[in-house]
Amino acid sequence: MEENRSLWQEESLPDFPVLEGDTETEVLIIGGGLCGILTAYTLWEKGIRATVIEAEEIGGGVTARTTGKVTAQHGFFCRRLTAGLGEGLARQYAAANRRGMERLMQLAENEAAGCDFERLDSYAYVRDPDNAALAREEAEAALLLGFEAEWVRETELPFSVAGAVCFHGQGMFHPLKFLNRLTAFLAKQGVRFYAHTRALPPEGGLWRDGAVRTNRGVIGARTILLCTHFPFLDKPGWYFARIWQERTYLLALQDAPELKGMYIGYHKEDDAYTFRPYRSPEGNGLLFGGRAHKTGHEAAEDHFGRLQQAASSFYPGTRSVFQWSAQDCMTHDGIPYIGAYRRLSDRVFLATGFNKWGMSSSMVAAELLADAAVGEESPYSSVFSPGRFDPWLKGKSFFIQSTTMLADYIGGYFQLPKDSVEGLKKGQARVVDWKGERVGVYRDDDDELYTVRAICTHLGCPLVWNTSEKTWDCPCHGSRYDIRGHILNTPASQPLAAGPDVLRASDEGGAE
């Protein structure tokens, strides 16, 4: 089984050059995932050939680890948004996502044809009978917001449900095949792509002159669009306090029954899972996922193991051929931040906080950002504005997440680490105290020790060890690092420093 590698990553990523020296562009897009690529396409439609830069490989980030669902059904959201925002703004959100979904599906059928796109229905289900009324109310709210929806009592899932809301005419695709075909199309139209070109923070904290420094040169731009998942400049605007990150785990199953629809469970139920079929040369299969939690929390749990147990219970005889995890930015009101980043410059805009619905949200963001870049006003801008005020939706979540974050930060320093690597077994890690410093120590299967300073380089939160994925995770803001301290997930922009050599030199080999 392929561990921590997605099914989609069997598709080769597009090969683009690195930036060599200084250049200029009318619009610079920072971030080469689906959001950045769709924004480049939408700008091309408006006659602008943007430049896209990506710190790693184009398409190698979050896009490569999604479920590939193209749907405007974002869980149980219609009832909540209507109550929290009022019908007018809720209709804006619904209309924007319906439009985004349809636009994305049209692209999948035309410019990106061959990306395994299929139209099918999507269902949000509840299993607890106490939540059956919620599903009915969600269906009624969905109809009010203009969706082609209905409430159903039975599904093809391997367990009974208390009710489900069906959205007709949604879709799914292979996200990397889609991205590869769209980038190839855009490159032929004159859009420039640069891989392994990392944007650096502006000197003095502002992009006053439109000059973006990178590790490869300086790019002059009239307009700058941040499409980096988590804003790599998160301190202006306090985005580190307005967003938290969650991890979800996925299995690609073979020898499972072929489903005709896509499914997502109610997130407040313990047994909420996601399902969707997929196509492959080895035979059609099933994506099965769940076990969501805030990054850096539940770090000692074997999430893949628990997910595999559930899969075996639902579908005996199935086998996992891939397993991977995804990390998503969550907002307190469940709505992305898309719009002006005025604390940096009046020509800087961002898109972040897609709340696990990055496919349709990326298309919504592309249209809003492209409109902003050319000075056009979108009819949907107010509901997604980073400066919006919606205390009825945000208040409780903001209090819970802020309190948890503070407890993680302070509590981490009060928890005294172990003072020795003695007895550390292969495949295990722990935090030890070395002359007052917190040092993370991991022993690999070859008995080699890896040590890092176990303090996040973002805002100094103590790190925890992720047992399932063998990473050092930040429970405060979601940064993640590998055993050598290399960054896996932002907002951190600097790797971890290595731990003292004396720890490795004094080790006597540990225990089996």
XYZ file of C-alpha atoms in Angstrom, residues 172-451:
280
model
C -16.186 14.565 -9.472
C -12.864 14.469 -11.319
C -9.176 13.615 -11.068
C -7.741 16.886 -9.691
C -4.198 16.469 -11.047
C -5.337 15.384 -14.506
C -7.562 18.459 -14.527
C -4.751 20.733 -13.400
C -2.225 19.264 -15.839
C -4.523 19.799 -18.799
C -5.492 23.314 -17.768
C -1.899 24.456 -17.146
C -0.853 23.036 -20.529
C -3.660 24.997 -22.169
C -2.742 28.219 -20.340
C 0.963 27.881 -21.079
C 0.130 27.788 -24.791
C -1.838 31.022 -24.323
C 1.188 32.804 -22.852
C 0.588 32.408 -19.113
C 3.945 31.991 -17.352
C 4.467 29.367 -14.617
C 7.518 29.118 -12.340
C 8.025 26.205 -9.952
C 10.343 26.139 -6.900
C 10.079 29.920 -6.758
C 9.175 31.014 -3.233
C 7.792 34.472 -2.491
C 9.530 36.149 0.450
C 7.947 38.509 2.978
C 8.103 42.159 1.907
C 10.680 44.331 3.586
C 8.995 46.607 6.073
C 5.833 44.493 5.925
C 4.227 46.201 2.904
C 4.335 45.733 -0.873
C 4.302 49.458 -1.529
C 6.035 49.352 -4.914
C 4.542 46.088 -6.236
C 7.934 44.368 -6.164
C 7.831 40.815 -4.816
C 11.128 39.308 -3.763
C 11.527 35.573 -4.331
C 14.363 33.139 -3.747
C 15.041 33.357 -7.501
C 14.683 37.048 -8.280
C 12.355 40.044 -8.026
C 8.985 40.200 -9.802
C 7.419 43.580 -10.414
C 3.621 43.432 -10.515
C 0.751 45.887 -10.627
C -1.538 43.442 -8.779
C -0.620 40.602 -6.389
C -2.994 37.701 -5.682
C -2.273 35.372 -2.737
C -3.555 31.840 -3.435
C -1.321 29.987 -0.976
C -3.883 27.972 1.025
C -2.824 29.474 4.389
C -1.663 33.096 3.853
C 2.124 33.018 4.120
C 1.791 36.613 5.395
C -0.678 35.883 8.179
C 0.245 38.405 10.859
C -1.111 41.529 9.131
C -4.851 41.083 9.409
C -4.451 38.531 12.237
C -5.204 35.613 9.937
C -3.406 33.254 12.311
C -6.243 33.942 14.778
C -9.005 33.920 12.161
C -8.145 30.527 10.675
C -7.382 27.137 12.163
C -6.336 23.969 10.345
C -7.791 20.465 10.394
C -6.526 17.135 9.144
C -8.634 14.439 7.474
C -7.561 10.906 6.480
C -8.384 9.037 3.281
C -8.117 5.507 1.921
C -8.371 4.370 -1.687
C -10.141 0.993 -1.542
C -10.178 -1.728 -4.153
C -12.744 -4.576 -4.323
C -15.439 -2.361 -2.803
C -18.970 -2.036 -4.226
C -19.266 0.715 -6.817
C -21.261 3.669 -5.505
C -23.450 5.788 -7.765
C -23.229 8.932 -5.624
C -20.945 10.918 -3.328
C -21.559 11.154 0.425
C -20.514 13.226 3.422
C -21.590 12.652 7.016
C -22.756 15.287 9.488
C -19.543 16.558 11.064
C -20.905 16.627 14.616
C -21.503 12.866 14.610
C -18.598 10.632 15.613
C -19.126 8.256 12.686
C -19.132 10.906 9.920
C -17.358 9.611 6.821
C -16.870 10.704 3.231
C -17.397 8.367 0.254
C -16.944 8.713 -3.512
C -16.189 6.304 -6.356
C -13.048 6.622 -8.479
C -11.801 5.192 -11.768
C -8.402 3.636 -12.390
C -6.728 1.250 -14.866
C -6.535 -1.320 -12.065
C -10.300 -1.246 -11.646
C -12.862 1.108 -10.176
C -12.604 1.749 -6.469
C -13.878 3.774 -3.562
C -12.430 6.740 -1.670
C -13.291 6.457 2.002
C -12.279 9.061 4.563
C -12.909 10.743 7.874
C -11.323 10.975 11.342
C -11.082 14.775 11.092
C -9.386 16.668 13.914
C -7.614 19.948 14.556
C -3.962 19.751 13.494
C -1.699 18.909 16.420
C -4.567 17.380 18.412
C -5.253 13.642 18.730
C -1.614 13.280 17.684
C -1.178 9.893 19.377
C -4.173 8.310 17.605
C -3.689 5.773 14.828
C -6.137 7.477 12.489
C -5.304 5.368 9.456
C -5.716 2.207 11.517
C -9.093 3.308 12.843
C -10.228 4.236 9.343
C -9.093 0.866 8.019
C -11.079 -0.897 10.757
C -14.212 1.003 9.756
C -13.652 0.222 6.063
C -13.226 -3.479 6.815
C -16.423 -3.441 8.858
C -18.444 -1.743 6.112
C -16.858 -3.575 3.184
C -15.294 -6.913 4.228
C -12.627 -8.134 1.832
C -11.622 -4.714 0.558
C -7.976 -3.691 0.430
C -6.363 -0.270 0.731
C -4.053 0.636 -2.139
C -3.359 4.237 -1.079
C -3.663 6.152 2.156
C -3.080 9.843 2.668
C -4.146 12.860 4.663
C -5.245 16.372 3.789
C -4.970 19.634 5.675
C -7.637 22.309 5.374
C -7.999 25.910 6.522
C -11.169 26.513 8.512
C -12.908 29.835 9.225
C -15.109 30.619 12.192
C -18.224 31.257 10.123
C -17.585 28.529 7.537
C -17.129 31.037 4.681
C -13.810 31.630 2.866
C -11.966 34.934 3.033
C -11.717 36.229 -0.539
C -10.946 39.849 -1.293
C -8.695 42.793 -0.505
C -5.710 42.365 1.802
C -5.587 46.071 2.574
C -2.996 45.860 5.325
C -0.376 45.012 2.686
C -1.397 47.260 -0.220
C -4.540 48.333 -2.055
C -3.445 46.095 -4.958
C -3.026 42.889 -2.918
C -5.878 40.366 -2.694
C -6.135 36.915 -1.108
C -8.215 33.751 -0.992
C -8.061 31.375 1.969
C -10.169 29.330 4.381
C -12.007 26.998 2.002
C -13.330 24.809 4.858
C -12.631 21.500 3.033
C -14.532 22.580 -0.096
C -11.614 23.695 -2.230
C -12.955 22.687 -5.641
C -16.002 24.953 -6.014
C -14.482 27.513 -3.610
C -11.382 27.773 -5.797
C -13.541 28.655 -8.776
C -15.483 31.216 -6.720
C -12.170 32.699 -5.583
C -10.849 32.780 -9.154
C -13.768 34.878 -10.333
C -13.682 37.243 -7.348
C -9.912 37.738 -7.558
C -9.941 38.234 -11.322
C -12.742 40.792 -11.004
C -10.782 42.638 -8.313
C -7.622 42.614 -10.432
C -9.361 44.431 -13.295
C -11.421 46.736 -11.087
C -14.778 45.050 -11.567
C -17.311 44.641 -8.758
C -18.608 41.109 -8.173
C -22.185 40.632 -6.960
C -20.822 38.071 -4.492
C -17.966 40.076 -2.969
C -19.692 41.164 0.243
C -20.395 37.685 1.593
C -16.763 36.591 1.091
C -15.086 39.868 2.104
C -12.200 39.419 4.600
C -13.570 42.495 6.392
C -17.102 41.138 6.851
C -18.881 41.284 10.203
C -21.032 38.289 11.143
C -20.799 37.793 14.944
C -23.724 35.370 15.131
C -21.786 32.858 13.040
C -18.264 33.592 14.275
C -18.602 34.284 17.982
C -18.843 30.810 19.536
C -16.234 29.242 17.230
C -13.808 32.132 17.744
C -14.066 31.778 21.522
C -13.559 27.986 21.436
C -10.608 28.067 19.030
C -8.899 31.014 20.740
C -9.216 29.368 24.147
C -7.872 26.077 22.795
C -4.980 27.853 21.073
C -4.006 29.640 24.265
C -4.177 26.391 26.236
C -1.978 24.639 23.656
C 0.592 27.421 23.825
C 0.777 27.829 27.602
C 0.105 24.199 28.462
C 2.868 23.002 26.186
C 5.459 24.915 28.175
C 4.119 23.661 31.503
C 4.343 20.015 30.413
C 7.857 19.008 31.368
C 9.457 16.817 28.674
C 11.293 13.572 29.343
C 14.978 14.140 30.001
C 16.507 11.234 28.099
C 16.405 9.303 24.818
C 17.083 6.099 26.704
C 14.629 3.351 25.784
C 13.374 5.127 22.661
C 12.359 2.373 20.215
C 12.535 2.329 16.436
C 9.733 4.351 14.881
C 9.125 6.279 18.098
C 9.683 9.902 19.063
C 9.557 12.015 22.178
C 10.348 15.511 23.394
C 13.287 15.709 25.792
C 14.723 18.514 27.884
C 18.266 19.566 26.987
C 19.608 22.364 29.175
C 16.197 24.030 29.304
C 15.401 23.556 25.616
C 12.668 21.365 24.168
C 14.242 18.934 21.712
C 12.259 16.507 19.572
C 13.993 13.153 19.039
C 12.941 10.462 16.549
C 14.556 7.047 16.014
C 14.053 5.584 12.511
C 13.913 1.932 11.490
C 17.678 1.937 10.854
C 18.312 3.041 14.446
C 19.366 6.558 13.434
C 18.318 9.488 15.604
C 16.930 12.752 14.220
C 16.733 15.747 16.536
